[in-house]
Coordinates of C-alpha atoms and ligand atoms in Angstrom, one line a residue:
M16 CA -8.9 51.5 124.7
N17 CA -8.2 55.1 123.9
S18 CA -8.8 56.6 120.5
P19 CA -5.8 56.6 118.2
I20 CA -3.2 59.4 118.4
R21 CA -1.3 60.6 115.3
V22 CA 2.5 60.3 115.4
A23 CA 4.4 62.0 112.7
V24 CA 8.0 60.8 112.1
T25 CA 10.4 62.4 109.7
G26 CA 13.3 60.4 108.3
A27 CA 11.1 57.4 108.6
A28 CA 13.1 55.3 106.1
G29 CA 16.4 56.1 107.8
Q30 CA 18.3 53.9 110.2
I31 CA 16.8 55.4 113.3
G32 CA 13.4 55.2 111.7
Y33 CA 13.9 51.5 111.1
A34 CA 14.7 50.9 114.8
L35 CA 12.0 53.3 116.0
L36 CA 8.7 52.7 114.2
F37 CA 8.3 49.1 115.3
R38 CA 8.7 50.2 119.0
I39 CA 6.1 52.9 118.6
A40 CA 3.6 50.5 116.9
S41 CA 4.2 47.8 119.5
G42 CA 3.2 50.2 122.3
A43 CA 6.6 50.8 123.9
M44 CA 6.3 54.6 123.5
F45 CA 2.7 55.4 124.4
G46 CA 1.7 52.3 126.3
P47 CA -0.4 49.2 125.7
D48 CA -3.8 51.0 125.7
Q49 CA -2.9 53.7 123.2
P50 CA -3.5 53.0 119.5
V51 CA -1.4 55.0 117.0
I52 CA -1.6 56.2 113.4
L53 CA 1.9 56.6 112.0
Q54 CA 2.4 59.5 109.6
L55 CA 5.7 58.7 107.9
I56 CA 7.6 61.5 106.2
E57 CA 10.5 61.2 103.8
I58 CA 12.2 63.4 101.3
P59 CA 10.7 63.7 97.8
N60 CA 13.1 61.2 96.3
E61 CA 12.2 57.9 94.6
K62 CA 14.7 55.8 96.5
A63 CA 13.7 57.2 99.9
M64 CA 9.9 56.8 99.2
K65 CA 10.5 53.2 97.9
A66 CA 12.4 52.3 101.0
L67 CA 9.6 53.9 103.1
E68 CA 7.1 51.6 101.3
G69 CA 9.2 48.6 102.3
V70 CA 9.2 49.7 106.0
A71 CA 5.4 50.1 105.8
M72 CA 5.1 46.6 104.4
E73 CA 7.1 45.3 107.3
L74 CA 5.0 47.2 109.8
D75 CA 1.9 45.6 108.2
D76 CA 3.6 42.2 108.5
C77 CA 4.0 42.6 112.2
A78 CA 0.2 42.7 112.7
F79 CA 0.5 45.1 115.6
P80 CA -2.9 45.4 117.3
L81 CA -2.2 49.1 118.2
L82 CA -1.3 50.3 114.7
K83 CA -4.5 51.7 113.3
G84 CA -3.2 53.3 110.1
M85 CA -0.3 54.7 108.2
V86 CA 0.3 57.7 106.0
L87 CA 3.3 57.7 103.7
T88 CA 4.2 61.0 102.3
D89 CA 7.0 63.4 101.1
S90 CA 4.9 66.4 102.1
G91 CA 5.1 68.0 105.5
E92 CA 1.6 69.5 105.1
V93 CA 0.2 66.0 104.8
G94 CA 2.6 64.3 107.3
F95 CA 2.2 66.8 110.2
K96 CA -1.6 67.2 109.7
D97 CA -3.3 66.9 113.1
A98 CA -0.2 65.2 114.6
N99 CA -0.3 64.9 118.3
W100 CA 3.4 64.1 118.4
S101 CA 6.0 65.1 115.7
L102 CA 9.3 63.2 116.0
L103 CA 11.8 65.1 114.0
V104 CA 14.5 62.5 113.2
G105 CA 15.2 63.2 109.5
A106 CA 18.3 65.2 108.9
K107 CA 21.7 64.7 107.3
P108 CA 23.7 62.5 109.7
R109 CA 27.3 63.3 110.5
G110 CA 29.8 61.1 108.7
P111 CA 33.4 60.1 109.8
G112 CA 35.5 63.2 110.5
M113 CA 32.7 65.7 110.0
E114 CA 32.1 68.3 112.7
R115 CA 28.6 68.9 114.0
A116 CA 29.0 72.6 113.3
D117 CA 29.2 71.7 109.6
L118 CA 25.6 70.5 109.8
L119 CA 24.2 73.6 111.4
K120 CA 23.2 75.6 108.5
G121 CA 22.1 72.8 106.2
N122 CA 19.9 71.3 108.8
G123 CA 18.6 74.7 109.9
V124 CA 16.8 75.0 106.6
I125 CA 14.9 71.7 107.2
F126 CA 13.8 72.7 110.7
T127 CA 12.8 76.2 109.7
A128 CA 10.3 74.7 107.2
Q129 CA 9.1 72.0 109.6
G130 CA 8.6 74.3 112.5
E131 CA 6.4 76.6 110.4
I132 CA 4.3 73.7 109.0
I133 CA 3.8 71.9 112.4
D134 CA 2.6 75.2 113.9
R135 CA 0.1 75.6 111.1
V136 CA -1.3 72.1 110.7
A137 CA -0.5 69.9 113.8
A138 CA -3.1 69.1 116.5
E139 CA -4.0 71.5 119.3
D140 CA -2.0 69.5 121.8
A141 CA 1.0 69.1 119.5
R142 CA 4.3 68.1 121.0
V143 CA 7.6 68.0 119.1
A144 CA 10.7 66.0 119.9
V145 CA 13.9 66.6 117.9
V146 CA 16.6 64.0 117.3
G147 CA 18.2 65.2 114.1
N148 CA 21.5 67.0 114.8
P149 CA 22.5 69.5 115.9
A150 CA 19.4 68.7 117.9
N151 CA 19.3 71.6 120.5
T152 CA 19.7 74.3 117.9
N153 CA 17.4 72.6 115.4
T154 CA 14.8 72.7 118.1
M155 CA 15.4 76.4 118.8
I156 CA 15.0 77.1 115.0
A157 CA 11.7 75.1 114.7
A158 CA 10.3 76.7 117.9
S159 CA 11.1 80.1 116.7
K160 CA 8.8 79.6 113.7
A161 CA 5.8 78.8 115.9
K162 CA 3.2 81.4 116.5
R163 CA 0.5 79.1 117.9
L164 CA 2.5 76.5 119.8
T165 CA 4.4 77.7 122.8
P166 CA 8.2 77.0 123.1
D167 CA 7.7 74.3 125.9
R168 CA 6.1 72.1 123.2
F169 CA 9.5 71.8 121.5
T170 CA 12.0 69.5 123.2
A171 CA 15.3 68.0 122.0
M172 CA 16.7 64.6 122.9
V173 CA 19.5 64.3 125.4
R174 CA 18.2 61.0 126.8
L175 CA 20.7 58.9 124.9
D176 CA 23.4 60.8 126.8
Q177 CA 21.6 60.1 130.1
N178 CA 21.4 56.4 129.3
R179 CA 25.0 56.3 128.2
A180 CA 26.1 58.0 131.5
Q181 CA 24.0 55.6 133.6
A182 CA 25.6 52.6 131.8
Q183 CA 29.1 53.9 132.2
L184 CA 28.7 54.6 136.0
A185 CA 27.3 51.1 136.5
K186 CA 30.2 49.5 134.6
K187 CA 32.8 51.4 136.6
A188 CA 31.2 50.6 139.9
G189 CA 30.5 46.9 138.9
V190 CA 26.9 47.2 139.9
D191 CA 23.5 46.5 138.3
L192 CA 22.5 49.4 136.1
T193 CA 19.2 49.8 137.9
T194 CA 21.0 50.8 141.1
V195 CA 22.3 54.0 139.3
E196 CA 20.0 56.9 139.7
D197 CA 19.8 60.7 139.5
I198 CA 22.3 61.1 136.6
Y199 CA 21.2 64.0 134.4
I200 CA 22.6 65.8 131.4
W201 CA 23.1 69.6 131.2
G202 CA 23.6 71.5 128.0
N203 CA 24.2 70.6 124.4
H204 CA 23.9 67.2 122.8
S205 CA 27.5 67.3 121.8
P206 CA 30.9 66.5 123.5
S207 CA 30.5 69.7 125.6
M208 CA 27.5 68.2 127.5
Y209 CA 27.8 67.8 131.2
P210 CA 26.7 64.5 132.8
A211 CA 26.6 65.9 136.4
F212 CA 27.9 63.0 138.3
R213 CA 27.9 64.7 141.7
H214 CA 24.1 64.2 141.9
A215 CA 24.2 60.6 140.9
T216 CA 23.6 57.9 143.4
I217 CA 24.5 54.2 143.3
G218 CA 22.4 52.0 145.6
G219 CA 21.2 55.2 147.3
K220 CA 24.8 56.4 148.2
P221 CA 26.5 59.3 146.4
A222 CA 28.2 57.9 143.2
V223 CA 31.3 59.9 143.9
D224 CA 31.8 58.0 147.2
V225 CA 31.0 54.6 145.7
I226 CA 33.4 55.2 142.8
N227 CA 35.9 57.1 144.9
D228 CA 38.0 58.2 141.9
N229 CA 37.4 61.8 141.1
A230 CA 40.1 61.9 138.4
W231 CA 38.2 59.1 136.5
L232 CA 34.9 60.9 136.9
E233 CA 36.2 64.2 135.6
N234 CA 38.8 63.1 133.0
E235 CA 37.4 59.8 131.7
F236 CA 33.7 59.5 132.4
C237 CA 32.7 63.0 131.1
P238 CA 34.6 62.7 127.8
V239 CA 33.6 59.1 127.2
V240 CA 29.9 60.0 127.6
G241 CA 30.3 63.3 125.6
K242 CA 32.2 61.6 122.7
R243 CA 30.2 58.3 122.7
G244 CA 28.4 59.3 119.5
A245 CA 31.7 59.8 117.7
A246 CA 33.0 56.5 119.1
I247 CA 30.0 54.7 117.7
I248 CA 30.5 56.3 114.3
A249 CA 34.2 55.4 114.3
A250 CA 33.3 51.7 115.1
R251 CA 30.2 51.2 113.0
G252 CA 30.8 53.7 110.2
L253 CA 27.3 54.9 110.9
S254 CA 25.8 57.0 113.7
S255 CA 24.0 55.2 116.6
A256 CA 20.6 54.1 115.5
A257 CA 19.1 51.4 117.8
S258 CA 20.2 53.2 121.0
A259 CA 19.0 56.5 119.6
A260 CA 15.6 55.1 118.8
N261 CA 15.5 53.5 122.2
A262 CA 16.3 56.8 123.9
L263 CA 13.5 58.5 121.9
V264 CA 11.1 55.9 123.2
D265 CA 12.3 56.8 126.7
H266 CA 12.1 60.5 126.1
V267 CA 8.5 60.5 124.9
H268 CA 7.4 57.8 127.3
D269 CA 8.7 59.7 130.3
L270 CA 7.2 62.9 129.0
M271 CA 3.8 61.2 128.9
T272 CA 4.2 59.8 132.5
P273 CA 3.5 62.2 135.3
G274 CA 6.1 62.2 138.1
K275 CA 9.0 61.0 135.9
V276 CA 12.2 63.0 136.4
H277 CA 14.5 62.8 133.3
S278 CA 16.8 64.8 131.1
I279 CA 15.4 66.7 128.1
A280 CA 16.6 69.8 126.3
V281 CA 14.2 72.6 126.8
K282 CA 14.1 76.4 126.4
S283 CA 16.3 77.9 129.0
E284 CA 14.7 80.3 131.5
G285 CA 18.2 81.4 132.7
A286 CA 18.5 78.6 135.4
Y287 CA 21.9 77.1 136.0
G288 CA 23.6 79.9 134.2
F289 CA 22.3 79.0 130.7
D290 CA 21.6 81.9 128.4
P291 CA 17.9 82.5 128.2
N292 CA 16.4 81.2 124.9
V293 CA 19.0 78.5 124.1
W294 CA 17.7 74.9 124.3
A295 CA 19.7 73.2 127.0
G296 CA 19.6 69.8 128.5
M297 CA 18.5 69.7 132.2
P298 CA 16.3 67.6 134.5
V299 CA 12.6 68.1 134.4
R300 CA 9.6 66.5 136.1
T301 CA 6.7 65.5 134.0
T302 CA 3.5 67.2 135.4
T303 CA 0.7 66.1 133.2
P304 CA 1.1 64.0 130.0
G305 CA 3.3 66.0 127.6
S306 CA 4.0 68.8 130.1
Y307 CA 6.8 69.3 132.5
E308 CA 8.5 71.6 135.1
I309 CA 12.2 72.4 135.0
L310 CA 13.9 71.3 138.2
K311 CA 16.0 74.2 139.4
D312 CA 17.4 73.1 142.7
Y313 CA 20.3 71.0 141.7
D314 CA 23.6 72.4 143.1
L315 CA 26.1 73.1 140.3
S316 CA 28.1 75.6 142.3
D317 CA 31.4 73.7 142.5
A318 CA 34.2 74.9 140.2
F319 CA 34.2 71.9 137.9
S320 CA 30.5 72.1 137.3
Q321 CA 30.7 75.8 136.7
E322 CA 33.4 75.3 134.1
K323 CA 31.5 72.6 132.3
I324 CA 28.2 74.6 132.3
A325 CA 30.0 77.7 131.0
A326 CA 31.6 75.7 128.1
T327 CA 28.4 74.0 127.0
N328 CA 26.4 77.2 127.3
A329 CA 29.1 79.1 125.2
E330 CA 28.7 76.4 122.5
L331 CA 25.0 76.8 122.5
V332 CA 25.2 80.6 122.3
G333 CA 27.8 80.2 119.4
E334 CA 25.4 77.9 117.5
R335 CA 22.6 80.4 118.0
E336 CA 24.8 83.1 116.6
M337 CA 25.6 81.0 113.5
V338 CA 21.9 80.6 112.7
A339 CA 20.7 84.0 113.8
E340 CA 19.3 84.9 110.4
M341 CA 17.0 81.7 110.5
L342 CA 15.4 82.6 113.9
G343 CA 12.0 84.2 114.3
Ligands
NAD406 N1 20.1 63.4 119.5 C1 20.7 62.2 119.5 O1 21.0 61.6 120.5 C2 21.0 61.5 118.1 C3 21.5 60.2 118.2 C4 21.8 59.6 117.0 C5 21.6 60.2 115.8 N2 21.1 61.5 115.8 C6 20.8 62.2 114.5 O2 19.6 61.7 114.0 C7 19.5 62.0 112.6 C8 19.1 60.8 111.8 O3 20.0 59.8 111.9 P1 19.9 58.4 111.0 O4 21.0 57.6 111.4 O5 18.5 57.9 111.1 O6 20.1 59.0 109.6 P2 19.8 58.3 108.1 O7 20.6 59.1 107.1 O8 19.9 56.8 108.2 O9 18.3 58.7 108.0 C9 17.8 60.0 107.9 C10 16.6 60.0 107.0 O10 16.0 61.3 107.0 C11 15.6 61.5 105.8 N3 15.4 63.0 105.7 C12 16.4 63.9 105.5 N4 15.9 65.1 105.4 C13 14.5 65.0 105.6 C14 13.4 65.9 105.7 N5 13.6 67.2 105.5 N6 12.2 65.4 105.9 C15 12.0 64.1 106.0 N7 13.0 63.2 106.0 C16 14.2 63.6 105.8 C17 16.6 60.9 104.8 O11 16.0 60.7 103.5 C18 16.9 59.6 105.5 O12 16.1 58.6 105.1 C19 20.9 62.5 112.3 O13 20.9 63.9 112.3 C20 21.8 62.0 113.4 O14 22.9 62.8 113.6 C21 20.8 62.1 116.9
LMR407 O1 27.2 62.6 117.0 C1 26.4 62.1 116.2 O2 26.2 62.6 115.1 C2 25.6 60.9 116.6 C3 24.7 61.1 117.7 O3 24.4 62.4 118.0 C4 25.0 60.3 118.9 O4 25.1 60.9 120.0 O5 25.2 59.1 118.8

């Protein structure tokens, strides 16, 4: 058995938190041999802290063998102290009819403070995964505050979009989901994202040949995946929680598993036409636990892909301009 790692989670009493913490404590995220200490961070508010106590009571009541301790706090200094992983979930969620852009500035303040504190107090091997929206730009803001931790330590989650795309392709083709492979997400975690279906395979054959319906792929599949978050909000009256928590388990699990190829949002190095320094979704291969290389050889030279990449890149650049005064 390894020695415990410290996992800080913000927004721990929120709805994603409630679907996430039990999966971490059960071993789904870091594996059956990795004990964890959960450092649960909420806002300094009596109701939120009371709710957090209730979640911690339930975690106790699960008697998880891998859960070696819990810290409940409304202080980032305490919550991020020596954290090996910081999962930044806490943010103001988008309500019905609200644009993501409305959230940019308000949430930027949160990620400015958290980036600075994590850089100062987290563990030497600290890794950060951001879920709170607008996730890509929040990650850019947090990373810009770091003097010690390099930008590659800060990733944003686009795995929910990858999982959604995989499920939609399987449904359309009428096949088992596990036969759908190589579907990755480029760009922003927003409706502008590009689930690049031309690389996808179904049972080892190109998905475009199996599905044989280009109009559906371009005009239905892409918007359905891109707007799935809004569709969940419209149906549930709340943003996706269980599937988001599940995607974060996948994101971190695959980042800890050498050889895995998966979509995460990372600092662009200019590949695929993304502006350098925006955080954009793209496929990576995990090299050593927590580290990755960006895969740069996917062909996106067709006109449709070029148009999609240009649109999502333009949105990311626009978001960066809106928060320019918060960077650095
Ligand atoms: N990237 C994705 O794929 C994806 C998917 C779904 C949801 N989201 C986003 O995840 C975020 C959380 O969603 P939710 O449904 O759990 O929301 P929620 O409102 O249920 O919970 C958020 C929690 O965060 C807490 N919080 C707010 N600011 C905080 C701070 N500065 N420090 C610590 N805690 C703080 C709140 O008190 C609340 O308990 C939202 O921004 C949502 O849009 C992202
Ligand atoms: O769009 C949202 O705010 C919800 C979330 O990002 C999602 O994709 O489900």
